[in-house]
Amino acid sequence: MSRVALVALCLIGCGRLGFRLPADDGGSEPDPFDAPPVPASICKVDRFPLPSVPHVADLAIAPSVDGYAAIWLDASFGGSARGAVIGSTHQLLHSAALPGITDSRIGGLADAGQKLVVATATGTSETLWTVEHDLSAANAQATLASHLLGHDPFPSDGQGNHAFVTAKDKSLEVSRVAGNGAIDLAGASLYSEDASIDKLACSNGPGHSYCVWEKTNGPSSLTCNLGSVIYLATGAPKIGSHRFVFLIGGCPADIRVAPGPAAADSTIIVTSNPSAPANVGVFYAVSSGDVSRLITDMGSAAKIQFDGKRFWIAWLDPDTELRLTSLELNGTVIQYMLPGWTPAGPQGFQLVSSGSETMLALVSPSGLDLLTICP
């Protein structure tokens, strides 16, 4: 497979900086002149100064009834989680500590309607939470022993239905999420594999959801599968059609998935190593024929999002600085550098979309930064 040429574009200047006063719990406003430059792909930057920013963070962000909800954990030392609620016009509505949440990893969050749902873990102990929209309270629903925390484990069908997807040993477990955030774990549907599942990621989709999982067939044999989550009128959602996918470099240490154009019922998977620079590859599954691309051979911790026109991949270079790659549907790849933008660790940044807006969010020494990608 030929490698895609990398076109380095370090174009400075079209981004507009916005600096917001803190909400709820104080904090100093940053100096605008301290903001790093932004490339031509970024049209707006909002910086929210927040206290107690961890050196290594695990960030989750998702659309909510108020705009966006973000929660991050200290990936090194645990301790109280923190969160922020960002309005639809990017104002900081709430910022709060969540002292009950002390895990070191967060799989994702979603707005179920009446409350937020959140999944966190320490080791193989996974905990499910309901969180008030204003972050005023977080309540644990259940702790699942010996379970695999997936990336974005609360996928939606885009019609108001959410599932919770996790794995234990050789089985995927799929549960219905109610509007009040209650997860029907007892009524979960099961999908069994012939080997243990050790990686899992899901995403929203039109009319259904997508999940990709890795199963281990032996000490050196890894296989990846892409499947749909089907929502039924009653009962738990179920794993529907699925198939094996061949990814660049096999199924490495990290996988993420995002939907593509709805008309083609397409899906894109990005693979990378979150801690060591190596290949970052994408696999675009579409009915007219699958396409694989190598984004870089010296990147890590890749994330993926579709903005309605093109795919965006955010990743870290060997100096742990952010890079942003656009992938057109015709296969064109363009690289954008983000010098000076260094997130708090390999999971301290995420891509998020709401409506026609796509943003790169990162926890940095300044607090929470939102870089809005040009449409």
Short mmCIF file of C-alpha atoms in Angstrom, two decimals:
data_model
loop_
_atom_site.label_atom_id
_atom_site.label_comp_id
_atom_site.label_asym_id
_atom_site.label_seq_id
_atom_site.Cartn_x
_atom_site.Cartn_y
_atom_site.Cartn_z
CA MET A 1 0.00 0.00 0.00
CA SER A 2 1.47 3.34 -1.01
CA ARG A 3 1.79 6.03 1.58
CA VAL A 4 -0.06 9.28 1.22
CA ALA A 5 2.22 12.26 0.75
CA LEU A 6 2.15 14.70 3.63
CA VAL A 7 1.66 18.35 2.79
CA ALA A 8 2.74 20.57 5.66
CA LEU A 9 0.72 23.76 5.92
CA CYS A 10 1.64 26.07 8.74
CA LEU A 11 -0.63 28.96 7.82
CA ILE A 12 -1.20 31.48 10.56
CA GLY A 13 -3.86 34.09 10.93
CA CYS A 14 -7.49 33.29 10.12
CA GLY A 15 -8.33 32.20 13.67
CA ARG A 16 -10.07 34.65 15.99
CA LEU A 17 -9.16 34.48 19.66
CA GLY A 18 -11.84 34.67 22.33
CA PHE A 19 -11.01 34.87 26.03
CA ARG A 20 -13.81 34.15 28.47
CA LEU A 21 -14.11 35.13 32.08
CA PRO A 22 -14.34 32.18 34.46
CA ALA A 23 -17.67 31.01 35.85
CA ASP A 24 -18.67 29.64 39.26
CA ASP A 25 -15.29 29.10 40.89
CA GLY A 26 -12.95 31.85 39.77
CA GLY A 27 -9.58 31.77 38.10
CA SER A 28 -7.50 34.38 36.34
CA GLU A 29 -8.04 35.43 32.75
CA PRO A 30 -5.12 34.55 30.43
CA ASP A 31 -3.09 37.11 28.57
CA PRO A 32 -4.26 37.11 24.91
CA PHE A 33 -0.70 37.63 23.75
CA ASP A 34 0.28 34.30 25.30
CA ALA A 35 -1.97 32.32 22.95
CA PRO A 36 -0.10 30.19 20.41
CA PRO A 37 -0.76 30.85 16.70
CA VAL A 38 -3.38 28.87 14.84
CA PRO A 39 -3.39 27.50 11.28
CA ALA A 40 -5.80 28.36 8.49
CA SER A 41 -8.04 25.44 9.41
CA ILE A 42 -9.02 27.11 12.73
CA CYS A 43 -11.49 29.99 12.55
CA LYS A 44 -12.05 30.64 16.26
CA VAL A 45 -10.29 29.96 19.57
CA ASP A 46 -11.94 30.14 22.99
CA ARG A 47 -9.83 29.78 26.13
CA PHE A 48 -11.38 29.13 29.54
CA PRO A 49 -9.03 29.55 32.52
CA LEU A 50 -9.80 26.88 35.10
CA PRO A 51 -8.16 25.88 38.38
CA SER A 52 -6.48 22.57 39.20
CA VAL A 53 -5.53 21.53 35.68
CA PRO A 54 -3.80 18.11 35.87
CA HIS A 55 -0.44 17.53 34.25
CA VAL A 56 -1.86 14.45 32.48
CA ALA A 57 -5.59 14.57 31.84
CA ASP A 58 -8.21 12.27 30.37
CA LEU A 59 -10.89 14.42 28.70
CA ALA A 60 -14.41 13.65 27.52
CA ILE A 61 -16.63 16.22 25.80
CA ALA A 62 -20.03 15.89 24.15
CA PRO A 63 -22.95 18.03 22.98
CA SER A 64 -25.50 18.76 25.70
CA VAL A 65 -28.78 20.60 26.07
CA ASP A 66 -26.81 23.70 27.11
CA GLY A 67 -24.18 23.47 24.37
CA TYR A 68 -21.30 21.22 25.43
CA ALA A 69 -20.39 19.33 28.59
CA ALA A 70 -16.74 18.47 29.33
CA ILE A 71 -15.32 16.37 32.16
CA TRP A 72 -11.67 15.54 32.74
CA LEU A 73 -9.79 13.35 35.20
CA ASP A 74 -6.25 13.34 36.52
CA ALA A 75 -4.85 10.36 34.61
CA SER A 76 -1.73 10.15 36.80
CA PHE A 77 -2.94 10.54 40.35
CA GLY A 78 -6.74 10.30 40.32
CA GLY A 79 -8.43 12.69 42.74
CA SER A 80 -11.56 14.69 42.07
CA ALA A 81 -12.73 15.06 38.51
CA ARG A 82 -13.62 18.50 37.18
CA GLY A 83 -16.08 19.61 34.56
CA ALA A 84 -17.28 22.59 32.57
CA VAL A 85 -20.48 23.44 30.75
CA ILE A 86 -19.96 25.56 27.64
CA GLY A 87 -22.88 27.40 26.07
CA SER A 88 -23.82 27.09 22.42
CA THR A 89 -22.11 30.42 21.72
CA HIS A 90 -19.04 29.29 23.68
CA GLN A 91 -19.62 31.06 26.98
CA LEU A 92 -18.56 29.30 30.18
CA LEU A 93 -21.81 28.55 32.03
CA HIS A 94 -20.55 26.33 34.85
CA SER A 95 -17.28 24.99 36.19
CA ALA A 96 -17.22 22.58 39.10
CA ALA A 97 -15.35 19.84 40.88
CA LEU A 98 -16.95 16.40 40.93
CA PRO A 99 -15.46 15.00 44.15
CA GLY A 100 -17.23 11.64 43.90
CA ILE A 101 -15.48 10.75 40.65
CA THR A 102 -11.89 9.77 41.44
CA ASP A 103 -11.02 7.30 38.68
CA SER A 104 -8.06 7.87 36.37
CA ARG A 105 -9.77 7.16 33.01
CA ILE A 106 -12.95 8.40 31.38
CA GLY A 107 -14.46 6.57 28.44
CA GLY A 108 -16.98 9.22 27.49
CA LEU A 109 -20.14 11.06 28.35
CA ALA A 110 -23.48 11.73 26.70
CA ASP A 111 -26.59 13.79 27.34
CA ALA A 112 -29.39 11.26 27.86
CA GLY A 113 -32.03 14.01 28.05
CA GLN A 114 -32.69 14.69 31.71
CA LYS A 115 -29.13 13.99 32.88
CA LEU A 116 -25.62 13.33 31.63
CA VAL A 117 -24.29 9.77 31.70
CA VAL A 118 -20.57 9.16 32.26
CA ALA A 119 -18.36 6.05 32.27
CA THR A 120 -15.03 5.99 34.14
CA ALA A 121 -12.59 3.31 35.22
CA THR A 122 -9.53 2.46 37.25
CA GLY A 123 -7.92 -0.73 36.07
CA THR A 124 -10.69 -3.14 35.06
CA SER A 125 -13.26 -1.66 37.45
CA GLU A 126 -15.74 0.43 35.42
CA THR A 127 -18.19 2.84 37.08
CA LEU A 128 -21.31 4.38 35.56
CA TRP A 129 -22.53 7.80 36.68
CA THR A 130 -25.45 10.16 36.23
CA VAL A 131 -24.45 13.82 36.41
CA GLU A 132 -26.70 16.88 36.59
CA HIS A 133 -26.57 19.19 33.58
CA ASP A 134 -25.09 21.98 35.72
CA LEU A 135 -22.53 19.57 37.28
CA SER A 136 -24.03 20.16 40.72
CA ALA A 137 -24.12 16.43 41.56
CA ALA A 138 -22.73 13.12 40.32
CA ASN A 139 -24.25 9.84 41.45
CA ALA A 140 -22.79 6.37 40.86
CA GLN A 141 -25.23 3.90 39.29
CA ALA A 142 -23.11 0.77 39.27
CA THR A 143 -19.56 -0.51 39.35
CA LEU A 144 -18.74 -3.32 36.93
CA ALA A 145 -15.83 -5.57 37.90
CA SER A 146 -13.55 -7.02 35.22
CA HIS A 147 -15.06 -4.93 32.41
CA LEU A 148 -13.46 -3.11 29.49
CA LEU A 149 -13.94 0.67 29.33
CA GLY A 150 -14.59 1.63 25.72
CA HIS A 151 -14.12 4.97 23.99
CA ASP A 152 -17.44 6.82 23.62
CA PRO A 153 -19.46 3.97 25.16
CA PHE A 154 -22.83 5.81 24.94
CA PRO A 155 -23.55 5.87 21.20
CA SER A 156 -26.81 7.27 19.85
CA ASP A 157 -28.92 6.55 16.78
CA GLY A 158 -29.48 10.29 16.28
CA GLN A 159 -33.16 9.88 17.16
CA GLY A 160 -32.94 10.27 20.92
CA ASN A 161 -31.95 6.70 21.77
CA HIS A 162 -28.70 5.90 23.58
CA ALA A 163 -26.98 2.61 24.31
CA PHE A 164 -24.26 1.71 26.76
CA VAL A 165 -21.67 -0.69 25.33
CA THR A 166 -19.02 -2.50 27.36
CA ALA A 167 -17.19 -5.82 27.21
CA LYS A 168 -16.32 -8.61 29.60
CA ASP A 169 -14.10 -11.49 28.55
CA LYS A 170 -15.50 -12.72 25.21
CA SER A 171 -18.80 -10.82 25.27
CA LEU A 172 -20.04 -7.40 24.27
CA GLU A 173 -22.81 -6.16 26.58
CA VAL A 174 -25.27 -3.60 25.18
CA SER A 175 -27.79 -1.86 27.48
CA ARG A 176 -30.56 0.67 26.96
CA VAL A 177 -30.06 4.14 28.48
CA ALA A 178 -33.23 5.88 29.69
CA GLY A 179 -33.82 9.62 29.43
CA ASN A 180 -33.14 10.03 33.14
CA GLY A 181 -29.74 8.37 32.68
CA ALA A 182 -30.71 5.01 34.17
CA ILE A 183 -28.90 2.14 32.43
CA ASP A 184 -30.72 -1.20 32.25
CA LEU A 185 -27.72 -3.43 32.90
CA ALA A 186 -29.89 -6.39 33.91
CA GLY A 187 -31.60 -6.36 30.52
CA ALA A 188 -28.42 -6.07 28.45
CA SER A 189 -28.12 -7.99 25.19
CA LEU A 190 -24.99 -10.09 24.69
CA TYR A 191 -22.87 -10.67 21.63
CA SER A 192 -20.23 -13.38 22.06
CA GLU A 193 -16.88 -13.67 20.31
CA ASP A 194 -14.55 -16.65 20.15
CA ALA A 195 -11.76 -14.81 21.98
CA SER A 196 -11.39 -12.12 24.61
CA ILE A 197 -12.22 -8.54 23.61
CA ASP A 198 -9.52 -6.10 24.62
CA LYS A 199 -10.32 -2.85 22.74
CA LEU A 200 -13.63 -1.13 22.08
CA ALA A 201 -14.80 2.17 20.61
CA CYS A 202 -18.24 3.36 19.49
CA SER A 203 -19.84 6.37 17.81
CA ASN A 204 -23.20 7.81 16.85
CA GLY A 205 -24.73 6.98 13.52
CA PRO A 206 -27.82 7.75 11.43
CA GLY A 207 -30.57 5.39 12.56
CA HIS A 208 -28.14 3.12 14.38
CA SER A 209 -24.70 3.30 15.99
CA TYR A 210 -21.25 1.95 15.16
CA CYS A 211 -18.77 0.04 17.29
CA VAL A 212 -15.35 -1.38 16.50
CA TRP A 213 -13.73 -3.97 18.74
CA GLU A 214 -10.58 -6.03 18.83
CA LYS A 215 -10.45 -9.65 19.84
CA THR A 216 -7.27 -11.54 20.66
CA ASN A 217 -6.90 -14.89 18.89
CA GLY A 218 -3.55 -15.64 20.46
CA PRO A 219 -0.42 -13.90 21.73
CA SER A 220 0.43 -12.45 18.29
CA SER A 221 -2.82 -12.65 16.31
CA LEU A 222 -5.24 -9.70 16.52
CA THR A 223 -8.49 -9.23 14.63
CA CYS A 224 -10.70 -6.15 14.44
CA ASN A 225 -14.43 -6.08 13.77
CA LEU A 226 -16.77 -3.27 12.78
CA GLY A 227 -20.42 -3.65 13.71
CA SER A 228 -23.67 -1.76 14.02
CA VAL A 229 -25.82 -1.29 17.12
CA ILE A 230 -29.51 -1.69 16.29
CA TYR A 231 -32.16 -0.01 18.45
CA LEU A 232 -35.41 -1.89 19.00
CA ALA A 233 -38.83 -0.57 20.03
CA THR A 234 -38.48 -2.35 23.36
CA GLY A 235 -35.65 -4.05 25.18
CA ALA A 236 -31.93 -3.64 24.82
CA PRO A 237 -30.20 -2.56 21.60
CA LYS A 238 -28.34 -5.37 19.86
CA ILE A 239 -25.20 -5.86 17.81
CA GLY A 240 -26.39 -6.16 14.20
CA SER A 241 -24.39 -6.67 11.03
CA HIS A 242 -20.64 -6.83 11.53
CA ARG A 243 -17.49 -7.79 9.66
CA PHE A 244 -13.75 -8.12 9.95
CA VAL A 245 -11.73 -5.06 8.92
CA PHE A 246 -8.07 -4.98 7.99
CA LEU A 247 -6.37 -1.96 9.53
CA ILE A 248 -2.94 -0.52 8.82
CA GLY A 249 -0.52 -2.18 11.22
CA GLY A 250 -3.23 -4.53 12.49
CA CYS A 251 -5.25 -3.33 15.49
CA PRO A 252 -2.74 -1.30 17.51
CA ALA A 253 -2.97 0.15 20.97
CA ASP A 254 -5.85 2.55 20.29
CA ILE A 255 -8.84 2.63 17.95
CA ARG A 256 -11.53 5.27 17.37
CA VAL A 257 -14.53 5.27 15.05
CA ALA A 258 -16.78 7.95 13.53
CA PRO A 259 -19.63 7.96 11.02
CA GLY A 260 -19.11 9.28 7.50
CA PRO A 261 -21.67 10.48 4.95
CA ALA A 262 -25.07 9.15 5.98
CA ALA A 263 -26.21 8.39 2.43
CA ALA A 264 -23.44 5.80 2.06
CA ASP A 265 -23.89 4.38 5.58
CA SER A 266 -20.13 4.80 5.83
CA THR A 267 -17.76 4.55 8.76
CA ILE A 268 -14.17 5.60 9.38
CA ILE A 269 -11.76 4.07 11.88
CA VAL A 270 -8.50 5.66 13.01
CA THR A 271 -5.74 3.61 14.63
CA SER A 272 -2.69 4.73 16.56
CA ASN A 273 -0.51 4.14 19.59
CA PRO A 274 -1.43 6.61 22.36
CA SER A 275 2.03 6.62 23.94
CA ALA A 276 4.63 5.97 21.22
CA PRO A 277 4.95 7.62 17.78
CA ALA A 278 4.20 5.10 15.04
CA ASN A 279 1.72 4.73 12.18
CA VAL A 280 -1.55 6.64 12.30
CA GLY A 281 -3.83 4.98 9.78
CA VAL A 282 -7.46 5.39 8.77
CA PHE A 283 -9.84 2.81 7.34
CA TYR A 284 -12.86 4.22 5.48
CA ALA A 285 -15.59 1.58 5.17
CA VAL A 286 -18.16 2.39 2.49
CA SER A 287 -20.42 0.25 0.33
CA SER A 288 -18.63 1.25 -2.88
CA GLY A 289 -15.31 -0.11 -1.60
CA ASP A 290 -13.08 0.24 1.47
CA VAL A 291 -10.20 2.74 1.44
CA SER A 292 -7.13 2.77 3.71
CA ARG A 293 -4.79 5.73 4.21
CA LEU A 294 -1.61 6.28 6.16
CA ILE A 295 -1.83 9.71 7.80
CA THR A 296 1.68 9.71 9.28
CA ASP A 297 4.32 7.21 10.33
CA MET A 298 5.37 9.32 13.36
CA GLY A 299 2.17 10.09 15.28
CA SER A 300 0.20 8.91 18.29
CA ALA A 301 -3.10 9.27 20.17
CA ALA A 302 -5.23 9.94 17.08
CA LYS A 303 -8.88 11.06 17.30
CA ILE A 304 -11.40 11.25 14.40
CA GLN A 305 -14.51 13.32 13.50
CA PHE A 306 -16.59 14.00 10.37
CA ASP A 307 -17.84 17.56 9.84
CA GLY A 308 -20.34 16.78 7.09
CA LYS A 309 -17.84 17.45 4.28
CA ARG A 310 -14.51 15.96 5.34
CA PHE A 311 -12.88 13.92 8.07
CA TRP A 312 -10.61 15.52 10.67
CA ILE A 313 -7.91 13.57 12.50
CA ALA A 314 -6.15 15.14 15.50
CA TRP A 315 -2.94 13.52 16.71
CA LEU A 316 0.33 14.17 18.53
CA ASP A 317 3.71 14.46 16.86
CA PRO A 318 6.91 13.08 18.49
CA ASP A 319 7.28 16.40 20.39
CA THR A 320 3.74 15.91 21.82
CA GLU A 321 2.46 18.92 19.90
CA LEU A 322 -0.92 18.75 18.25
CA ARG A 323 -1.36 18.13 14.54
CA LEU A 324 -4.61 18.34 12.61
CA THR A 325 -5.19 16.44 9.38
CA SER A 326 -8.07 16.84 6.95
CA LEU A 327 -9.08 13.88 4.81
CA GLU A 328 -11.36 14.65 1.88
CA LEU A 329 -13.79 12.05 0.59
CA ASN A 330 -11.67 11.81 -2.58
CA GLY A 331 -8.67 10.76 -0.47
CA THR A 332 -6.82 14.11 -0.41
CA VAL A 333 -4.84 14.55 2.80
CA ILE A 334 -3.74 17.97 4.14
CA GLN A 335 -1.64 18.41 7.27
CA TYR A 336 -1.90 21.43 9.60
CA MET A 337 0.61 22.14 12.35
CA LEU A 338 -0.44 23.61 15.71
CA PRO A 339 2.85 24.85 17.20
CA GLY A 340 2.61 25.66 20.87
CA TRP A 341 -0.63 23.79 21.46
CA THR A 342 0.33 20.97 23.82
CA PRO A 343 -2.49 19.07 25.52
CA ALA A 344 -2.20 17.55 28.98
CA GLY A 345 -1.32 14.06 27.80
CA PRO A 346 -2.40 11.73 24.99
CA GLN A 347 -6.05 11.64 26.11
CA GLY A 348 -6.19 15.33 27.06
CA PHE A 349 -7.71 16.34 23.72
CA GLN A 350 -10.78 15.29 21.75
CA LEU A 351 -12.70 16.21 18.61
CA VAL A 352 -16.40 16.98 19.00
CA SER A 353 -19.22 17.96 16.63
CA SER A 354 -22.61 19.52 17.22
CA GLY A 355 -24.78 20.45 14.27
CA SER A 356 -22.57 22.14 11.69
CA GLU A 357 -19.80 22.92 14.20
CA THR A 358 -16.68 20.79 14.76
CA MET A 359 -14.13 21.64 17.44
CA LEU A 360 -10.82 20.43 18.77
CA ALA A 361 -11.00 20.59 22.58
CA LEU A 362 -7.95 20.26 24.81
CA VAL A 363 -7.03 20.51 28.46
CA SER A 364 -3.84 22.59 28.61
CA PRO A 365 -1.93 24.54 31.28
CA SER A 366 -4.25 27.49 30.58
CA GLY A 367 -7.41 25.48 31.29
CA LEU A 368 -9.88 24.29 28.67
CA ASP A 369 -9.28 25.42 25.08
CA LEU A 370 -11.73 25.09 22.18
CA LEU A 371 -10.46 25.44 18.62
CA THR A 372 -13.33 25.72 16.17
CA ILE A 373 -12.49 24.22 12.78
CA CYS A 374 -13.44 26.30 9.75
CA PRO A 375 -16.52 24.88 7.98
#
